[in-house]
Coordinates of N, CA and C in Angstrom, one line a residue:
X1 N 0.9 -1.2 0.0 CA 0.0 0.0 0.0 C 0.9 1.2 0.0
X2 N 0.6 2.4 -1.1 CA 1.4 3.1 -1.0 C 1.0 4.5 -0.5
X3 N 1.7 5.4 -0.2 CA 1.8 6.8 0.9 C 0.3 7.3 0.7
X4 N 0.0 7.2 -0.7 CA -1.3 8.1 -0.4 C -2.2 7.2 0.0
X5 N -2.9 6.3 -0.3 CA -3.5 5.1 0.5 C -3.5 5.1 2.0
X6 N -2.1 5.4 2.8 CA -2.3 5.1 4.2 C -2.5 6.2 5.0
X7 N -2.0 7.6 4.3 CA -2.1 8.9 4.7 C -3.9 8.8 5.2
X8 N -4.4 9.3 6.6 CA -5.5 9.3 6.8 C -6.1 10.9 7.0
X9 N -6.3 11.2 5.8 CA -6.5 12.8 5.7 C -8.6 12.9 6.1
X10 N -9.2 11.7 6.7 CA -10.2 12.0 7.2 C -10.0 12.1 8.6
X11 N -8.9 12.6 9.3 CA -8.9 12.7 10.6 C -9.2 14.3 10.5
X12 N -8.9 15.2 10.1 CA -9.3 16.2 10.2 C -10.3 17.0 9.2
X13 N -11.4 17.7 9.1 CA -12.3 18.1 8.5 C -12.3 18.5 7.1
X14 N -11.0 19.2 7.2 CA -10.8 20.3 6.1 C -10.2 19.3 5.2
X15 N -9.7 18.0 5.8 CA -8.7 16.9 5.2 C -7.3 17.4 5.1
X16 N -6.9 18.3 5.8 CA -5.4 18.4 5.7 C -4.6 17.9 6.9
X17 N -3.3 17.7 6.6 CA -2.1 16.8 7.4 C -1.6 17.5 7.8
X18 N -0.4 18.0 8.6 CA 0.6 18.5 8.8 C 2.1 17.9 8.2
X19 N 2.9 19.0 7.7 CA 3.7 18.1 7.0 C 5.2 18.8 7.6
X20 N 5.7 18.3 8.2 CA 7.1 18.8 9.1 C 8.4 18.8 7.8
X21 N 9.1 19.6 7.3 CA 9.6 19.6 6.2 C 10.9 19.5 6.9
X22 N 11.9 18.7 6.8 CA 13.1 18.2 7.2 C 14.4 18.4 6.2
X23 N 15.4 19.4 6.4 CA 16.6 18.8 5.3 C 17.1 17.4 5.6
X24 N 17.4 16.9 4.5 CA 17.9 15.3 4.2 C 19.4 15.5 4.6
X25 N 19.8 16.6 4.5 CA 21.0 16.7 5.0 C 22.0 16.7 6.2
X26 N 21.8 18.0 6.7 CA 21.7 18.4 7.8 C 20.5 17.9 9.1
X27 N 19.6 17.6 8.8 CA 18.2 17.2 9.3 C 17.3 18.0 10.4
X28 N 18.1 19.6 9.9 CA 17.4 20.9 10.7 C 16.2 20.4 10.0
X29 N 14.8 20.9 11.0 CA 13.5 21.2 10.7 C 13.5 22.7 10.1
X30 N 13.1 23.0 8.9 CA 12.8 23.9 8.2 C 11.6 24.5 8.0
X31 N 10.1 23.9 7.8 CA 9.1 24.7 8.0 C 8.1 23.9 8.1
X32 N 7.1 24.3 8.6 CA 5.8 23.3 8.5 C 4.3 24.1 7.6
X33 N 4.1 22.8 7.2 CA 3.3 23.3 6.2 C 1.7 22.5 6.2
X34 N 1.2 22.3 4.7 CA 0.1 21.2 5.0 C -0.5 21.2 3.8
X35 N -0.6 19.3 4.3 CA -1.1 18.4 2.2 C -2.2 17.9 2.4
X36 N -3.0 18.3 1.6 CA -4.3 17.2 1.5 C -3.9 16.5 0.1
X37 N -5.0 15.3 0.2 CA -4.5 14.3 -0.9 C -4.1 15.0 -2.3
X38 N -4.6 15.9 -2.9 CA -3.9 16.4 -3.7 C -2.4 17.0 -4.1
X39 N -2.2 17.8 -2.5 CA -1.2 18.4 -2.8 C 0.4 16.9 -2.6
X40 N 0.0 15.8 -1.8 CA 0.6 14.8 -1.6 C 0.7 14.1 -3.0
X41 N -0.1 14.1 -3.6 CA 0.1 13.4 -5.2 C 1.4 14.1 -6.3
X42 N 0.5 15.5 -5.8 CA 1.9 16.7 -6.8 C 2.7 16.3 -6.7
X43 N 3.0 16.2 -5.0 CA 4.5 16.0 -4.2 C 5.7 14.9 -5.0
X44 N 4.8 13.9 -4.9 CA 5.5 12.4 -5.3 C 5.3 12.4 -6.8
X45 N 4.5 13.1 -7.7 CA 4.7 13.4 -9.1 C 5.6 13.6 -9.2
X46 N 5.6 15.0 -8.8 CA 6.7 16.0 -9.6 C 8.5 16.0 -9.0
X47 N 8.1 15.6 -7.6 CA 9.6 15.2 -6.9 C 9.9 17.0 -6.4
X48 N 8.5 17.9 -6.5 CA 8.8 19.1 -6.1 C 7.9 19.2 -4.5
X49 N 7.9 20.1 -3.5 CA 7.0 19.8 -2.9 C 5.8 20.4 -2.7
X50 N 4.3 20.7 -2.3 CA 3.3 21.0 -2.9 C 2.5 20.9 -1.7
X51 N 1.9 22.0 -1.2 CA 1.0 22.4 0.1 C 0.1 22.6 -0.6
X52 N -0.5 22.8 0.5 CA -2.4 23.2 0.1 C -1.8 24.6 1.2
X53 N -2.7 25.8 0.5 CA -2.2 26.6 1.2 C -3.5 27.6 1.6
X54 N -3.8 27.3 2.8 CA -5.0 27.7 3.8 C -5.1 29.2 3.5
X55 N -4.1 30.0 3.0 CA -4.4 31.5 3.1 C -4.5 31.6 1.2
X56 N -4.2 30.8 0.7 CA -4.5 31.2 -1.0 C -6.0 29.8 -1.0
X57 N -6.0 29.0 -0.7 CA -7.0 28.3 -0.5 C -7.1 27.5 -2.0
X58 N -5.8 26.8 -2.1 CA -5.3 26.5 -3.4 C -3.9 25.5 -3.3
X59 N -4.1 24.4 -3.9 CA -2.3 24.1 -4.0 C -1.6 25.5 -4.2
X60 N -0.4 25.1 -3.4 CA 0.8 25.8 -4.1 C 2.2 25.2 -3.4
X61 N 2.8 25.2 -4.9 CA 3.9 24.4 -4.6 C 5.2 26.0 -3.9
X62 N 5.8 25.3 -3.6 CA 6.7 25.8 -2.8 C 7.9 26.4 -3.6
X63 N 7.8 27.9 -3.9 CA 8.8 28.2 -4.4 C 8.6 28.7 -5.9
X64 N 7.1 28.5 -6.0 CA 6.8 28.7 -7.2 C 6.9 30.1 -8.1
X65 N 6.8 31.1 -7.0 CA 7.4 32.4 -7.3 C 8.6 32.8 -7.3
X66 N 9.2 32.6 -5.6 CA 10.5 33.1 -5.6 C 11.4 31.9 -6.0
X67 N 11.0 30.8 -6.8 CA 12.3 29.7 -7.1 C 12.7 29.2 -6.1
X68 N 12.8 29.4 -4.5 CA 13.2 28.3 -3.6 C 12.5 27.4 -3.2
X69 N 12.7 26.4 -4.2 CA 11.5 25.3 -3.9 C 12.4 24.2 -2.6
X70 N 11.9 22.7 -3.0 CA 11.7 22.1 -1.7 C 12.2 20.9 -2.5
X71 N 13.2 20.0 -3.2 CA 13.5 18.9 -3.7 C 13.2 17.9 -3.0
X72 N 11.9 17.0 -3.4 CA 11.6 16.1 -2.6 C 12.8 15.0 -2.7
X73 N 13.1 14.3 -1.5 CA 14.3 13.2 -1.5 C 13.3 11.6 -0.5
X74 N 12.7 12.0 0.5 CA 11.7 10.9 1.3 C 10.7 11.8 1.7
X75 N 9.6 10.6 1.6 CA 8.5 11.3 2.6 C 8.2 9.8 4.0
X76 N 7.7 10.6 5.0 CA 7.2 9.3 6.0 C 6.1 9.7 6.2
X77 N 5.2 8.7 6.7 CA 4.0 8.6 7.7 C 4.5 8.6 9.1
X78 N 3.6 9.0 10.5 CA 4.2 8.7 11.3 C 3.3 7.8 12.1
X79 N 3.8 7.4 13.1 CA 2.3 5.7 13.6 C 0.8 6.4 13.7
X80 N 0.1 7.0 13.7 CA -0.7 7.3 13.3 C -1.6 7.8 12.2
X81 N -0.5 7.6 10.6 CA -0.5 8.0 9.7 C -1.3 9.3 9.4
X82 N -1.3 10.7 10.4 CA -1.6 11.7 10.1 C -0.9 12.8 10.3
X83 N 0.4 13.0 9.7 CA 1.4 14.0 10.3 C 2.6 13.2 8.9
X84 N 3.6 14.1 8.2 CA 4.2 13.5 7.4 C 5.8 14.2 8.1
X85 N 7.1 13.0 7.6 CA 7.5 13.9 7.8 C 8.4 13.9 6.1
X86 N 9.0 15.1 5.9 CA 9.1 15.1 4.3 C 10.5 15.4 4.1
X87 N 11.7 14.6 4.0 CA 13.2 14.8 3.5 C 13.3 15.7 2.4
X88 N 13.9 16.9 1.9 CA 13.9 17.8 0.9 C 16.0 18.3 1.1
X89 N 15.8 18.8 0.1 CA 16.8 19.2 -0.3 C 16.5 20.7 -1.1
X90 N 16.5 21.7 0.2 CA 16.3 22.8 0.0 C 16.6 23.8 -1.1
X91 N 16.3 24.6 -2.5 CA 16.8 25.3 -3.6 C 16.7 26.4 -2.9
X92 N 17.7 27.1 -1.8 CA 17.7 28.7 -1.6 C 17.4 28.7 0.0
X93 N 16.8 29.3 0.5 CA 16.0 29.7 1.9 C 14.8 29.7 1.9
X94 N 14.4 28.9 2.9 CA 13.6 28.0 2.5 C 11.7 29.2 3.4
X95 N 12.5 30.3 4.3 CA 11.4 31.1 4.9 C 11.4 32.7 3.9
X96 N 9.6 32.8 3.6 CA 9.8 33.8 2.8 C 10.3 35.4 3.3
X97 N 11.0 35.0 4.2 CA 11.5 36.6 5.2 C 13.3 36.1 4.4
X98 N 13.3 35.2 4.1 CA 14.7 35.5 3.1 C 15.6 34.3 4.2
X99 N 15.5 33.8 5.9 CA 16.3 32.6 6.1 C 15.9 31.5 6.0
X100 N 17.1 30.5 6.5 CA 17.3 29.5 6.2 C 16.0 28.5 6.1
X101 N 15.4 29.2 7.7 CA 14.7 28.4 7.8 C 13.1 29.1 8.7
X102 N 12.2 28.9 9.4 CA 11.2 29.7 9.1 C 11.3 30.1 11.1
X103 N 12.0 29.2 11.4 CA 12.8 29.9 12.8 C 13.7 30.4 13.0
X104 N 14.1 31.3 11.7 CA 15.2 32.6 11.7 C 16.7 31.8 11.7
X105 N 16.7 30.3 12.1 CA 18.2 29.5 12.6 C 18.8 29.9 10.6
X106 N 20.4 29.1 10.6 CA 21.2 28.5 9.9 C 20.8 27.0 9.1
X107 N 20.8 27.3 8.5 CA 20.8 25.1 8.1 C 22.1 25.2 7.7
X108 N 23.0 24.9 9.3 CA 24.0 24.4 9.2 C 23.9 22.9 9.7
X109 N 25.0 21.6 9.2 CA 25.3 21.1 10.1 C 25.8 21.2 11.6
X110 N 24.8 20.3 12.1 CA 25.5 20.3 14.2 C 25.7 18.7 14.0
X111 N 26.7 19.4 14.9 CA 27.1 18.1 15.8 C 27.0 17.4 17.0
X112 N 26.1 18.3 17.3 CA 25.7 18.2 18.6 C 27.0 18.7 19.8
X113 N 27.4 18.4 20.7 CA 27.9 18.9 21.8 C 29.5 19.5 20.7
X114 N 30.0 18.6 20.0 CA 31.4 18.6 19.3 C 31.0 20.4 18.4
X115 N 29.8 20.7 17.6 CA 29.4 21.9 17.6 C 30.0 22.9 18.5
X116 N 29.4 22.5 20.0 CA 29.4 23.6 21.3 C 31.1 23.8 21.6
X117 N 32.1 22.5 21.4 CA 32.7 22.6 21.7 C 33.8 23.3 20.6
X118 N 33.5 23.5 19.2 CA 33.9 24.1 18.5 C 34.0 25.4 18.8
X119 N 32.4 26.1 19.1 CA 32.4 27.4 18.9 C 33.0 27.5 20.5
X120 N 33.3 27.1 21.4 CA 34.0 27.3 22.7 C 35.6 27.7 22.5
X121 N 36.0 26.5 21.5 CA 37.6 26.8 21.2 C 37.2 28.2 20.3
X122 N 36.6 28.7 19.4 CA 36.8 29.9 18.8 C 36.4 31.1 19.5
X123 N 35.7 30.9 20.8 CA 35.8 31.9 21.8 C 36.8 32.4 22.7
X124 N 37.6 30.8 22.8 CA 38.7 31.1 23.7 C 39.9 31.9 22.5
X125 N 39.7 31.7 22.0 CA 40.8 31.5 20.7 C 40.6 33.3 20.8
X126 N 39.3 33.6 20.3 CA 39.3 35.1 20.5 C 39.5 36.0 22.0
X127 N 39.7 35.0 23.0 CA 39.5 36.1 24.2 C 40.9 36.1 24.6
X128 N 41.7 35.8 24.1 CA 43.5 35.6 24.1 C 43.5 36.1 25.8
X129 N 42.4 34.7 26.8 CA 43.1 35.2 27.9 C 44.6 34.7 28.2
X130 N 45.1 35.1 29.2 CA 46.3 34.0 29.6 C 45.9 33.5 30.9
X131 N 44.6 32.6 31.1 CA 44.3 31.8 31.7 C 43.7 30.8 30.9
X132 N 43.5 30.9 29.4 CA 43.0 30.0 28.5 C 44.0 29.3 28.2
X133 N 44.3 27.7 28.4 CA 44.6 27.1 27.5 C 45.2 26.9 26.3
X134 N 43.4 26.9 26.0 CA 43.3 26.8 24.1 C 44.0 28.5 23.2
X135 N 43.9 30.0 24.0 CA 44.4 30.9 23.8 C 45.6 30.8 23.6
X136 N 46.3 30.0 24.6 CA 47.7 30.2 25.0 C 47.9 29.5 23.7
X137 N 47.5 27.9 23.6 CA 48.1 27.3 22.7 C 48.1 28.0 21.1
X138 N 47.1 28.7 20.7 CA 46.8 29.1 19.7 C 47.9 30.3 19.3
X139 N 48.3 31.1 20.4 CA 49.0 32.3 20.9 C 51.0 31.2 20.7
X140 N 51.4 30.1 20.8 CA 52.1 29.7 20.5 C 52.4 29.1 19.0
X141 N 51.4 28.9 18.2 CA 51.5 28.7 16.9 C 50.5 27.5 16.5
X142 N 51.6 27.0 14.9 CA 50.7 26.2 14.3 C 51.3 24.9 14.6
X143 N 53.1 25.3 14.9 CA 54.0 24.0 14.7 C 53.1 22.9 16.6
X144 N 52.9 24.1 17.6 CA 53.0 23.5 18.8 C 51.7 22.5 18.8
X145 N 50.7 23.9 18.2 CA 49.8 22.6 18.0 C 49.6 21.2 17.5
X146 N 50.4 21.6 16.6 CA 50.4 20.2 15.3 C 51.2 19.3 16.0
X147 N 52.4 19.7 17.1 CA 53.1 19.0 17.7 C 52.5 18.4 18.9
X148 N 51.2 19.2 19.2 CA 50.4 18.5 20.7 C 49.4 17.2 19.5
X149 N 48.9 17.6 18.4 CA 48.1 16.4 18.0 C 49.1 15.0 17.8
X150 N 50.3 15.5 17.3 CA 51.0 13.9 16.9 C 51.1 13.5 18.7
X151 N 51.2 14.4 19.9 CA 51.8 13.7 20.6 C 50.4 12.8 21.5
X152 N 49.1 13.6 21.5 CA 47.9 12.6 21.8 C 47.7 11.8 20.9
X153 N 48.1 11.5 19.7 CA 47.7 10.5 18.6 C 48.6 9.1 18.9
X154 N 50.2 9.9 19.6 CA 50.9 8.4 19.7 C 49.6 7.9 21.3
X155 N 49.6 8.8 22.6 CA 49.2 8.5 23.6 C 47.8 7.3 23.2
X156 N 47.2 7.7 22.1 CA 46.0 7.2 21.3 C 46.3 5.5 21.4
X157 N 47.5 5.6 20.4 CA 48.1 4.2 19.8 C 48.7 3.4 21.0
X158 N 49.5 3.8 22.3 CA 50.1 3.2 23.1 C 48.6 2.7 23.9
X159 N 47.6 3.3 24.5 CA 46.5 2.9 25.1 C 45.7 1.9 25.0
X160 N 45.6 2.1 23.1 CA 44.7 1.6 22.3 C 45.1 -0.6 22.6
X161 N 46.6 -0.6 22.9 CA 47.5 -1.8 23.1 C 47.6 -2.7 24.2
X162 N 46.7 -1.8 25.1 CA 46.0 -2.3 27.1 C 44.8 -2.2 27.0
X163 N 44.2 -2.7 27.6 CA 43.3 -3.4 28.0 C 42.2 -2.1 29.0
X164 N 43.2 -1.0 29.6 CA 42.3 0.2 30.6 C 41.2 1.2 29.6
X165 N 40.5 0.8 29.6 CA 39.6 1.2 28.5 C 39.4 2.5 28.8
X166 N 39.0 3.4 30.6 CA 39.5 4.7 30.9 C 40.3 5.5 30.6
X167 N 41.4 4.8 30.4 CA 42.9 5.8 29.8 C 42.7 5.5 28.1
X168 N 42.5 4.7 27.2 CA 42.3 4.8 25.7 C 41.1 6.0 25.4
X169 N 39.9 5.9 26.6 CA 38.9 7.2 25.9 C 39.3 8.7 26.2
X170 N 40.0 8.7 27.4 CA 40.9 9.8 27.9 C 41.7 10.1 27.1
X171 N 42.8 9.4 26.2 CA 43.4 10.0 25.7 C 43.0 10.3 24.5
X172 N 41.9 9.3 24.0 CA 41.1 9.6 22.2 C 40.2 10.9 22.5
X173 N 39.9 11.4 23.9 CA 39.3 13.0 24.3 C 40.1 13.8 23.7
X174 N 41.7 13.7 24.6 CA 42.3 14.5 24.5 C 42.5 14.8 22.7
X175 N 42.9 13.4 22.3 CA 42.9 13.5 20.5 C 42.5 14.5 20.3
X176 N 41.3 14.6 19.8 CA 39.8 15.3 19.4 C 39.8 16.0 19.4
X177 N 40.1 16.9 20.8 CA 40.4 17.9 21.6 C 41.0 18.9 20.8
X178 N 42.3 18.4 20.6 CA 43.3 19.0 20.0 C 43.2 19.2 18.7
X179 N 42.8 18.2 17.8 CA 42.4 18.0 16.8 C 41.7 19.2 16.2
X180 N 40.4 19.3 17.1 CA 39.7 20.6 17.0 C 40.4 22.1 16.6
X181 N 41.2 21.9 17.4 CA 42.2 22.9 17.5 C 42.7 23.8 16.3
X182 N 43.7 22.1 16.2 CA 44.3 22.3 14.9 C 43.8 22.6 13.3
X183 N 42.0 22.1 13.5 CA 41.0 22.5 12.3 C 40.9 23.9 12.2
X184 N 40.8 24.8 13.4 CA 40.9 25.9 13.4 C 42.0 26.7 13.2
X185 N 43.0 26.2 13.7 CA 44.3 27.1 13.5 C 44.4 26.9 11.8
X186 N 44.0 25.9 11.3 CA 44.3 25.9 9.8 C 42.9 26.5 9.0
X187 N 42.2 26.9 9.8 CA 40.5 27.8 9.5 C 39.8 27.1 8.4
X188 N 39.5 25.7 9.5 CA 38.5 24.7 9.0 C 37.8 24.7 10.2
X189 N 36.9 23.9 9.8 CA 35.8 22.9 10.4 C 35.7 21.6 10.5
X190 N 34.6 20.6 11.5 CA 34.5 19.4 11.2 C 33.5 19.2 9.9
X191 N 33.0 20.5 9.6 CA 31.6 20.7 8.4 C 32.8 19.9 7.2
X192 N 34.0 20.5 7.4 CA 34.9 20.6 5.9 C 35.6 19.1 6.0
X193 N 35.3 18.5 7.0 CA 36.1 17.2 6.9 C 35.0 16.1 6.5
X194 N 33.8 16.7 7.1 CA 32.7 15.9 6.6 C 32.4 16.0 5.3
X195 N 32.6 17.0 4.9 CA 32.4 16.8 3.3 C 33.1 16.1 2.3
X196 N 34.6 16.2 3.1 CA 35.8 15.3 2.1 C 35.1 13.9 2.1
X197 N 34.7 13.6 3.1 CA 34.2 12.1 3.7 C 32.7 11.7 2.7
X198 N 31.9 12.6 2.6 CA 30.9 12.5 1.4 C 31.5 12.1 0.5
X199 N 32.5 13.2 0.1 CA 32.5 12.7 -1.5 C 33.4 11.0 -1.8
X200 N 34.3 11.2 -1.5 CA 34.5 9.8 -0.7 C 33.4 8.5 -1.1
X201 N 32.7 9.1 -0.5 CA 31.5 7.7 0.0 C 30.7 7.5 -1.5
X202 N 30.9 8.8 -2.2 CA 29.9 8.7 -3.6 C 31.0 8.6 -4.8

């Protein structure tokens, strides 16, 4: 049985769904919208994505004016088959106020805490205290840092050889740690390492 079949657009009056619009990439939530059976058919037609739109009182596909449409990539049902959620691959910005997304955010990749801990080292980095650490080290160069990652990478490999599984994740922290570091002192990201790793994969 396929999407349109199980979608149960008689739960609500008007027959429309909620449709949570997701990048496929990133997997920021981008905007919420809403399909009745028609605009869900467009959807999986055309591979574009297609609302019913309560204030024009009419399909409309997304983007149809200003060109930032919505590249369909997946759609789901969710266990009560009345709520979708819809993988896209955003053409532009995706909120008609011109961002990314319709809660004013970035559609950047996160990383979750490794994120927090990025934008922490480029805080310290900027507050050149001399109680920082990461200041100090950044404030010594490129060679010291590059010389602290080889020296947690061997601590990495000797750990990695015993059995204290506390001291291998301590020192694979410290790795990381550093690592971080060194992305920055060469003014990268883990965004830019992820990508090499994409293309890679394809």
């Amino acid at each position: 049985m396929n999407i349109l079949n199980q979608a149960d657009f008689k739960k609500n009056e008007n027959g429309l769904l909620p449709a949570i619009i997701q990048d496929s990439e990133t997997k920021n939530v981008l905007m919420l919208g809403y399909m009745n059976h028609d605009a869900l058919k467009k959807t999986l037609a055309t591979k574009v994505v297609t609302f019913f739109s309560r204030s024009k009182n009419r399909l409309w596909t997304k983007g149809e004016e200003s060109g930032n449409t919505l590249e369909l990539k997946d759609i789901q049902l969710d266990c009560d088959q009345d709520t979708f959620l819809v993988q896209v691959k955003p053409i532009g910005p995706t909120c008609h106020k011109g961002t990314d997304t319709c809660w004013g955010e970035k559609n950047e990749t996160n990383f979750g805490f490794l994120s927090k801990l990025e934008n922490t080292i480029e805080q310290r980095r900027n507050s050149a205290s001399k109680e920082s650490y990461v200041a100090d080290l950044f404030e010594k160069g490129i060679n010291k840092i590059a010389q602290k990652v080889g020296e947690e990478a061997v601590e990495v490999v000797i750990e990695a050889k015993d059995n204290q599984d506390d001291l291998f994740l301590n020192e694979s922290a410290d790795l990381l740690f550093h690592y971080l570091i060194l992305l920055q002192a060469k003014a990268f990201k883990l965004k830019d390492v992820e990508r090499i790793l994409k293309l890679r994969e394809k």
